[in-house]
Coordinates of C-alpha atoms in Angstrom, one line a residue:
M102 CA -35.1 9.7 -13.8
S103 CA -34.1 7.1 -15.6
E104 CA -36.2 3.7 -15.2
A105 CA -34.8 0.4 -15.2
I106 CA -34.6 -1.5 -18.3
F107 CA -34.0 -5.1 -16.9
H108 CA -35.9 -6.6 -13.8
G109 CA -35.6 -9.4 -11.6
V110 CA -33.5 -11.2 -8.7
F111 CA -31.5 -12.4 -11.9
F112 CA -30.5 -9.1 -13.2
E113 CA -30.8 -7.0 -9.7
K114 CA -28.5 -9.4 -7.6
F115 CA -26.7 -11.7 -9.7
L116 CA -25.8 -10.3 -13.0
S117 CA -26.4 -6.2 -11.5
I118 CA -27.2 -4.8 -14.5
T119 CA -30.4 -2.9 -15.1
Y120 CA -30.2 0.2 -16.1
Y121 CA -28.9 1.0 -19.6
Q122 CA -26.1 3.1 -18.0
T123 CA -24.5 0.0 -16.8
L124 CA -24.6 -1.2 -20.0
I125 CA -22.8 2.1 -21.0
G126 CA -20.5 2.3 -18.3
I127 CA -18.8 -1.7 -19.2
G128 CA -18.4 -0.7 -22.5
L129 CA -16.8 2.5 -22.1
L130 CA -14.0 1.0 -19.3
L131 CA -13.6 -2.2 -22.6
I132 CA -13.0 0.5 -24.8
C133 CA -10.7 2.4 -22.3
F134 CA -8.8 -1.2 -21.9
F135 CA -8.1 -2.3 -25.7
A136 CA -9.2 0.9 -27.7
V137 CA -6.3 2.9 -25.9
L138 CA -4.3 0.5 -23.2
K139 CA -4.2 -2.6 -25.6
P140 CA -1.9 -0.8 -28.6
L141 CA 0.2 0.5 -25.9
Q142 CA 1.4 -2.5 -24.4
N143 CA 1.4 -4.6 -28.0
K144 CA 4.3 -1.3 -28.9
K145 CA 5.9 -2.3 -25.7
V146 CA 5.5 1.4 -24.3
S147 CA 7.2 1.7 -21.0
F148 CA 5.9 0.3 -18.4
S149 CA 5.6 4.1 -16.2
I150 CA 4.3 5.2 -19.2
R151 CA 0.8 3.1 -19.2
M152 CA 0.7 3.6 -15.7
L153 CA 0.0 7.1 -15.8
V154 CA -2.4 6.6 -19.0
G155 CA -4.1 4.1 -17.0
L156 CA -4.4 6.7 -14.0
I157 CA -5.5 9.5 -16.2
L158 CA -8.5 7.1 -18.0
G159 CA -9.6 6.2 -14.4
A160 CA -9.6 9.7 -13.1
V161 CA -11.4 10.9 -16.1
L162 CA -13.7 7.7 -17.0
G163 CA -14.7 8.1 -13.2
L164 CA -15.3 11.7 -13.3
G165 CA -17.4 11.6 -16.7
I166 CA -19.8 8.8 -14.8
Q167 CA -19.9 11.1 -11.8
A168 CA -20.7 14.4 -14.1
M169 CA -23.4 12.0 -15.6
A170 CA -25.5 11.5 -13.0
G171 CA -25.0 15.2 -11.9
F172 CA -22.9 14.2 -9.1
P173 CA -25.2 12.9 -6.6
T174 CA -24.3 13.5 -2.9
T175 CA -24.9 9.3 -3.0
P176 CA -24.7 7.0 -5.7
K177 CA -27.1 5.9 -8.1
T178 CA -28.5 2.5 -8.4
W179 CA -26.9 2.1 -11.9
M180 CA -23.8 4.1 -10.3
Q181 CA -23.0 1.1 -7.6
E182 CA -23.8 -1.0 -10.9
I183 CA -21.4 -0.1 -12.7
A184 CA -19.2 0.2 -9.5
N185 CA -20.0 -3.5 -9.0
W186 CA -18.6 -4.4 -12.3
Y187 CA -15.5 -2.1 -12.1
G188 CA -14.3 -4.1 -9.3
L189 CA -14.4 -7.3 -11.1
F190 CA -11.5 -5.9 -13.2
G191 CA -10.3 -3.7 -9.7
R192 CA -10.5 -6.1 -7.0
A193 CA -9.6 -9.2 -9.0
F194 CA -6.6 -8.1 -9.7
I195 CA -5.8 -7.0 -6.1
A196 CA -6.9 -10.8 -5.0
F197 CA -4.3 -11.9 -7.4
I198 CA -1.6 -10.0 -6.5
R199 CA -2.7 -10.7 -2.9
M200 CA -2.5 -14.2 -3.1
L201 CA 1.0 -14.2 -3.7
V202 CA 2.2 -12.2 -0.6
I203 CA 2.1 -15.0 2.3
P204 CA 4.3 -17.3 0.3
L205 CA 6.1 -14.7 -1.5
I206 CA 7.1 -13.2 2.0
F207 CA 8.1 -16.8 3.7
V208 CA 9.7 -17.8 0.5
S209 CA 11.6 -13.8 0.4
I210 CA 12.5 -14.3 4.3
V211 CA 13.9 -17.8 4.3
K212 CA 15.9 -17.5 0.8
V213 CA 17.6 -14.2 2.5
I214 CA 18.6 -16.0 5.3
I215 CA 20.1 -18.9 3.6
D216 CA 21.9 -16.4 0.9
F217 CA 23.6 -14.5 4.1
S218 CA 25.0 -17.9 5.5
G219 CA 28.2 -17.1 6.9
K220 CA 27.6 -13.3 6.5
K221 CA 27.9 -11.3 9.1
N222 CA 26.2 -8.1 8.0
L223 CA 22.4 -9.6 8.8
P224 CA 22.0 -8.2 12.1
Q225 CA 23.4 -5.1 10.5
I226 CA 20.7 -4.8 7.5
A227 CA 17.8 -5.8 9.9
F228 CA 18.8 -2.7 12.6
R229 CA 19.1 -0.2 9.3
G230 CA 16.3 -1.4 7.8
I231 CA 13.9 -1.0 11.0
F232 CA 15.7 2.0 11.9
W233 CA 15.1 3.9 8.8
L234 CA 11.4 2.8 8.4
L235 CA 10.3 3.4 12.2
F236 CA 12.5 7.4 12.0
T237 CA 10.6 8.1 9.5
T238 CA 7.6 7.3 10.9
A239 CA 8.3 9.4 13.6
I240 CA 9.0 12.2 11.5
A241 CA 5.7 11.2 9.1
C242 CA 3.7 11.6 12.8
I243 CA 5.3 15.4 13.0
V244 CA 4.6 16.3 9.7
G245 CA 0.8 15.3 10.5
I246 CA 0.9 17.1 13.6
I247 CA 1.6 20.5 12.3
L248 CA -0.5 20.3 9.1
A249 CA -3.2 19.2 11.4
N250 CA -2.7 22.9 13.2
L251 CA -1.7 25.0 10.3
F252 CA -5.5 23.6 8.9
E253 CA -7.3 24.0 11.5
L254 CA -8.1 20.2 12.2
G255 CA -11.3 19.8 14.4
E256 CA -13.1 22.7 13.7
M257 CA -15.2 21.4 10.9
S258 CA -19.4 21.5 11.9
S259 CA -20.6 18.6 14.7
T260 CA -23.6 18.2 12.4
S261 CA -21.5 17.0 9.4
V262 CA -20.3 14.1 11.9
H263 CA -21.2 10.5 11.1
H264 CA -21.5 8.2 13.3
A265 CA -19.3 5.1 13.8
E266 CA -17.8 1.9 15.9
A267 CA -14.7 1.8 17.4
K268 CA -13.1 -1.4 16.1
Q269 CA -11.3 -3.8 18.5
Y270 CA -8.1 -3.2 19.7
T271 CA -5.1 -4.0 21.9
S272 CA -2.8 -2.6 24.1
I273 CA 0.6 -2.0 23.5
I274 CA 1.9 -4.4 25.2
D275 CA -0.4 -6.9 23.7
T276 CA 1.0 -6.0 20.0
F277 CA 4.2 -6.5 21.1
V278 CA 3.3 -10.4 22.5
N279 CA 1.2 -10.6 19.4
L280 CA 4.0 -10.4 16.8
I281 CA 5.1 -14.0 17.9
P282 CA 3.4 -16.5 16.1
S283 CA 1.6 -19.0 17.7
N284 CA 0.3 -20.5 15.4
I285 CA 2.2 -20.1 12.1
I286 CA -0.9 -20.7 9.8
A287 CA -3.8 -18.8 12.0
S288 CA -0.3 -15.9 11.5
M289 CA -0.6 -16.5 7.5
V290 CA -4.9 -16.4 7.3
K291 CA -4.3 -13.2 9.5
E292 CA -1.5 -11.3 7.8
N293 CA 0.7 -10.8 10.4
I294 CA 3.7 -10.3 8.0
V295 CA 5.4 -9.8 11.1
G296 CA 5.0 -13.0 12.9
L297 CA 5.8 -14.6 9.9
V298 CA 8.8 -12.7 9.3
I299 CA 10.0 -13.9 12.3
F300 CA 8.9 -17.9 11.8
S301 CA 10.4 -17.7 8.3
A302 CA 14.0 -16.1 9.6
L303 CA 14.1 -18.7 12.3
M304 CA 13.6 -21.6 9.2
G305 CA 16.6 -20.2 7.8
L306 CA 18.5 -20.2 10.4
A307 CA 18.0 -23.6 11.2
A308 CA 18.7 -24.3 7.4
N309 CA 22.3 -23.1 7.8
R310 CA 22.9 -24.2 11.2
M311 CA 22.1 -27.5 10.0
E312 CA 24.0 -27.2 7.1
K313 CA 27.3 -28.7 8.5
K314 CA 25.5 -32.1 10.1
N315 CA 23.0 -32.8 7.3
P316 CA 24.6 -30.7 3.7
Q317 CA 22.4 -32.9 1.5
P318 CA 18.9 -33.0 2.4
I319 CA 19.8 -29.2 3.7
A320 CA 21.5 -28.6 -0.1
L321 CA 17.8 -30.0 -1.6
F322 CA 15.8 -27.6 0.7
K323 CA 17.8 -24.6 -0.6
T324 CA 18.1 -26.0 -3.9
F325 CA 13.3 -25.6 -3.4
I326 CA 13.4 -22.3 -1.6
E327 CA 15.6 -21.6 -4.6
A328 CA 13.4 -22.9 -7.4
L329 CA 10.0 -21.7 -5.6
Y330 CA 10.9 -18.1 -5.0
K331 CA 11.8 -17.9 -8.7
I332 CA 8.6 -19.5 -9.3
V333 CA 6.6 -17.2 -6.9
M334 CA 7.9 -13.7 -8.8
S335 CA 7.6 -15.0 -12.0
I336 CA 3.6 -15.5 -11.4
A337 CA 4.0 -12.2 -9.9
M338 CA 5.1 -10.2 -12.9
T339 CA 2.7 -12.0 -14.5
I340 CA 0.3 -10.6 -12.9
I341 CA 1.9 -7.0 -12.6
K342 CA 2.0 -6.9 -16.1
Y343 CA -1.8 -6.3 -16.5
M344 CA -1.6 -3.3 -13.6
P345 CA -2.3 -0.6 -16.0
Y346 CA -5.8 -2.4 -16.8
A347 CA -6.3 -2.6 -13.0
V348 CA -5.7 1.2 -12.4
V349 CA -8.6 2.1 -14.5
A350 CA -11.4 0.4 -12.8
L351 CA -9.9 1.0 -9.3
L352 CA -9.2 4.3 -9.8
A353 CA -12.4 5.1 -11.6
R354 CA -14.8 2.7 -8.8
T355 CA -13.5 5.3 -6.3
I356 CA -14.7 7.9 -7.6
I357 CA -17.7 6.7 -8.6
S358 CA -18.4 5.4 -5.3
N359 CA -17.4 8.2 -3.2
G360 CA -18.4 11.2 -5.3
I361 CA -17.1 14.9 -5.6
P362 CA -20.0 16.5 -2.3
A363 CA -18.4 13.8 0.1
I364 CA -14.4 14.9 -0.8
I365 CA -15.7 18.8 -0.5
E366 CA -17.1 17.8 2.9
V367 CA -13.8 17.1 4.4
S368 CA -11.5 18.8 2.1
S369 CA -9.7 20.2 4.4
F370 CA -8.3 16.9 5.5
V371 CA -7.9 15.7 1.9
A372 CA -5.4 18.5 1.8
A373 CA -3.8 18.1 4.3
V374 CA -3.2 14.1 3.8
Y375 CA -1.9 14.8 0.2
I376 CA 0.1 17.5 1.3
A377 CA 1.6 15.4 3.8
M378 CA 2.6 12.6 1.2
L379 CA 4.3 15.2 -1.0
I380 CA 6.2 16.4 2.0
M381 CA 7.3 12.4 3.1
L382 CA 8.2 12.4 -0.6
V383 CA 10.6 15.1 -0.8
V384 CA 12.1 13.6 2.8
H385 CA 12.4 10.4 1.1
I386 CA 14.3 11.9 -1.7
A387 CA 16.4 13.6 1.0
I388 CA 17.2 10.8 2.9
V389 CA 18.3 9.0 -0.8
M390 CA 20.4 12.4 -1.6
L391 CA 22.2 12.1 1.5
H392 CA 23.1 8.7 0.4
G393 CA 24.6 9.5 -2.7
I394 CA 21.8 8.5 -5.1
S395 CA 20.9 11.2 -7.7
P396 CA 17.1 12.1 -7.0
V397 CA 15.4 12.0 -10.5
M398 CA 17.4 8.5 -11.3
F399 CA 15.4 7.2 -8.2
I400 CA 11.9 9.0 -8.7
K401 CA 12.3 7.8 -12.3
K402 CA 12.5 4.3 -11.5
A403 CA 10.2 4.7 -8.5
L404 CA 7.2 6.1 -10.0
G405 CA 5.8 3.2 -11.5
T406 CA 6.2 1.3 -8.1
W407 CA 4.1 4.6 -6.9
L408 CA 1.6 4.4 -9.1
L409 CA 1.2 0.8 -8.2
A410 CA 0.7 1.9 -4.8
F411 CA -1.2 4.5 -5.2
T412 CA -4.5 2.6 -7.3
S413 CA -4.3 -0.3 -5.2
R414 CA -4.3 1.0 -1.7
S415 CA -2.4 -1.9 -0.4
S416 CA 1.3 -2.1 0.9
V417 CA 1.5 -5.9 0.8
G418 CA -0.1 -6.2 -2.5
T419 CA 2.7 -3.9 -3.9
L420 CA 5.5 -5.9 -2.7
P421 CA 6.2 -7.6 -5.0
M422 CA 6.5 -4.9 -7.2
T423 CA 8.5 -2.8 -4.2
I424 CA 11.0 -5.6 -4.4
S425 CA 11.5 -6.3 -8.1
T426 CA 12.0 -2.8 -8.7
L427 CA 14.6 -2.4 -6.1
T428 CA 16.8 -5.6 -7.0
V429 CA 15.9 -5.0 -10.8
R430 CA 16.0 -1.5 -11.4
M431 CA 17.9 -0.2 -9.0
G432 CA 20.0 -2.3 -7.8
V433 CA 19.6 -3.2 -4.0
N434 CA 20.9 -6.3 -2.7
S435 CA 18.3 -8.8 -2.5
G436 CA 18.9 -9.6 0.0
T437 CA 18.3 -6.1 1.5
A438 CA 14.9 -5.5 -0.6
N439 CA 13.7 -8.3 0.5
L440 CA 14.1 -8.2 4.2
V441 CA 13.3 -4.2 4.5
G442 CA 10.9 -4.4 1.8
S443 CA 8.6 -7.1 3.6
L444 CA 9.0 -5.4 7.4
G445 CA 8.3 -2.1 5.2
S446 CA 5.3 -3.3 4.7
T447 CA 3.7 -3.8 8.0
M448 CA 5.6 -1.5 10.0
G449 CA 6.8 1.8 10.0
M450 CA 4.2 2.8 7.2
N451 CA 4.6 6.3 7.5
G452 CA 1.2 7.3 6.1
C453 CA -1.2 4.9 7.2
A454 CA 0.6 4.9 10.6
G455 CA 2.2 7.6 10.1
F456 CA 0.8 11.2 9.3
F457 CA -2.5 9.9 9.3
P458 CA -3.4 8.8 12.7
A459 CA -1.3 11.5 14.0
L460 CA -4.2 14.2 11.8
L461 CA -6.6 12.8 13.1
A462 CA -5.4 12.9 17.1
V463 CA -5.2 16.6 16.7
M464 CA -8.4 17.2 15.3
V465 CA -9.7 14.7 17.5
A466 CA -8.2 16.7 20.3
H467 CA -9.1 19.9 19.0
M468 CA -13.4 18.6 18.3
V469 CA -13.2 17.5 22.5
G470 CA -11.6 20.8 23.9
I471 CA -8.1 18.6 24.8
D472 CA -5.2 20.9 25.7
T473 CA -2.9 20.0 22.9
N474 CA 0.7 21.5 24.6
F475 CA 4.1 20.3 24.3
Q476 CA 3.7 17.1 26.6
F477 CA 0.5 15.6 24.2
Y478 CA 2.8 16.2 20.9
I479 CA 5.9 13.8 22.3
M480 CA 3.5 11.2 23.8
L481 CA 1.7 11.2 20.1
V482 CA 4.9 10.5 18.7
I483 CA 5.6 7.5 20.8
V484 CA 2.4 6.4 20.4
V485 CA 1.8 6.5 17.3
V486 CA 6.0 5.1 16.3
I487 CA 5.1 2.0 18.4
G488 CA 1.9 1.7 17.2
S489 CA 3.5 1.6 13.8
I490 CA 4.9 -2.3 14.3
G491 CA 2.2 -4.8 13.4
I492 CA -0.2 -2.9 11.4
A493 CA -0.8 -5.0 8.2
G494 CA -0.2 -2.9 5.2
I495 CA -3.6 -3.9 3.3
P496 CA -6.9 -1.5 2.8
G497 CA -8.3 -0.2 5.8
T498 CA -6.1 -1.2 8.2
A499 CA -5.4 2.6 8.4
T500 CA -8.0 2.3 10.6
V501 CA -7.1 0.1 13.1
A502 CA -3.8 2.1 13.5
A503 CA -6.0 5.3 14.1
T504 CA -7.9 3.5 16.4
V505 CA -4.4 2.5 18.7
V506 CA -3.2 5.7 18.3
L507 CA -6.6 7.0 19.9
S508 CA -7.1 4.8 22.3
G509 CA -3.6 4.9 23.3
M510 CA -4.1 8.7 23.6
G511 CA -7.0 7.9 25.8
M512 CA -9.8 9.1 23.0
A513 CA -11.1 5.8 22.6
Q514 CA -14.8 7.2 23.3
H515 CA -14.2 9.9 20.3
F516 CA -13.1 7.5 17.8
A517 CA -17.2 8.0 16.2
L518 CA -15.8 11.6 15.6
I519 CA -14.0 10.6 12.6
G520 CA -16.4 8.9 10.9
M521 CA -16.9 11.2 8.2
V522 CA -13.4 11.0 7.3
L523 CA -14.0 7.5 7.1
A524 CA -17.0 8.5 4.1
V525 CA -13.7 9.3 1.7
D526 CA -11.4 6.8 3.4
P527 CA -10.6 5.4 -0.2
I528 CA -9.8 8.7 -1.3
I529 CA -7.2 9.3 1.5
D530 CA -5.8 5.9 1.4
M531 CA -3.9 6.5 -1.8
A532 CA -2.0 9.0 -0.7
R533 CA -1.1 6.9 2.5
T534 CA -0.3 4.1 0.6
L535 CA 2.1 6.0 -1.9
A536 CA 3.6 7.4 1.2
N537 CA 3.9 4.0 2.6
V538 CA 5.4 2.6 -0.1
S539 CA 7.5 4.9 -0.9
G540 CA 9.0 4.9 2.8
A541 CA 9.5 1.2 2.1
M542 CA 12.1 1.8 -1.0
T543 CA 14.1 4.9 1.1
A544 CA 14.7 2.6 4.1
A545 CA 16.4 -0.4 1.6
V546 CA 18.1 1.9 -0.5
A547 CA 19.0 3.5 2.3
T548 CA 20.2 0.3 4.4
D549 CA 21.9 -1.0 1.3
R550 CA 23.9 2.0 0.7
E551 CA 24.9 1.6 4.6
V552 CA 26.2 -1.7 4.1
G553 CA 28.0 -1.6 1.2
T554 CA 26.2 -3.8 -1.4
M555 CA 23.9 -1.7 -3.5
D556 CA 24.9 -1.7 -7.0
M557 CA 25.5 1.5 -8.7
E558 CA 25.7 0.6 -12.3
V559 CA 22.2 -0.9 -12.1
F560 CA 20.4 2.1 -10.6
N561 CA 22.3 4.4 -12.8
D562 CA 21.2 2.6 -15.6
P563 CA 18.5 4.2 -17.5
N564 CA 17.1 1.3 -19.7
V565 CA 17.4 -1.7 -16.8
I566 CA 13.5 -2.6 -17.2
L567 CA 11.1 -5.4 -14.8
D568 CA 10.9 -8.1 -16.5
N569 CA 6.6 -7.7 -17.1
D570 CA 8.0 -4.7 -19.7
N571 CA 9.9 -7.4 -21.9
S572 CA 6.5 -9.4 -21.6
A573 CA 4.5 -6.6 -22.2

């Protein structure tokens, strides 16, 4: 057993460096950054390729450090220190991108309403977008139900169950009421995205309504919103440019912190989640194909955003890149991209609020002996779809969605039974988030094609890249 080379509160608590392995782990990460990724950035290699390289480097680095430690059941002290340092890069990136979420959503929705001034298709876009978001979530729920039965989830040994406490949840009625922001500042703090969308939409509608009576001040307001939107998006693209570096740290940290044994213990559930993600990607591709979209081009242009969602584990954090990919690379109208993309980060999330709570509900029902008949499944689909409204797309909120669904199905008292799944939640969350973002992008593309505002020349142009590719 290796001994600590540094001792004392300064090294143990402040620096989090007490073992030589920690220094090696930090050095390996920097080598991945500067010896591998930096040359690719300097050569202006495609952003998607750099994301893939970062994903591979992160997996190799995480598994390599696990191998150095002998694949322990629980992380050793020096592994925890390495994970903490990797969090400096990975978590810092997520903090930067989430910093922009609230101003981006606010200014995007206000801009959408202003841009649609005098146009009659705004309600059409909103209703169609919400339909596709909730429709795909219903499909995701059905996929989760089928896979839970195919994998016979719920037959796991009770000795492997970890104890957990149910988080506070609200009823379905309260969920709808809470979507209306009684305090917009509090809604921003709590990341009530639907509430923020409602307030922003009212701001835009009020500006349009007052334009005839007060043309000069409203013109200044519109100019301000346009300038603010460009500034916020510029900041977002600058931050996203460094996403391949964050991918390495995020994925390596996840593997180091959770380990292989914990993943094997719930391998059936993890496998079901990833298969559900793949099935939903096929469903999304089928939907865009039905709307006359090339599946190959869609996958190629969505890949970078999918990888960001997979590694960041945050639908809201991925939102700036989701909107940019839809507008810049896919030719989706900016109004549709901003409105549907923003809604997709907080409602109808196919992974976190779709197949994941469905898998858990069926698993828990099997474990406690509840009869899973046709009526049970119909009720589950309804509860999942309704419960998917207003769940913020940030890491960890799938647990809240699961609590809402279990409560709605009358199984709140059995929440402790999903503790073994929560132990490897970061691994599961990557697949869930990718499905969330892919569903939002699909809803935006389908909506824009139906209203006839999608620029197909931009979509079919393989050379269209994001601004961060040019500056990379």
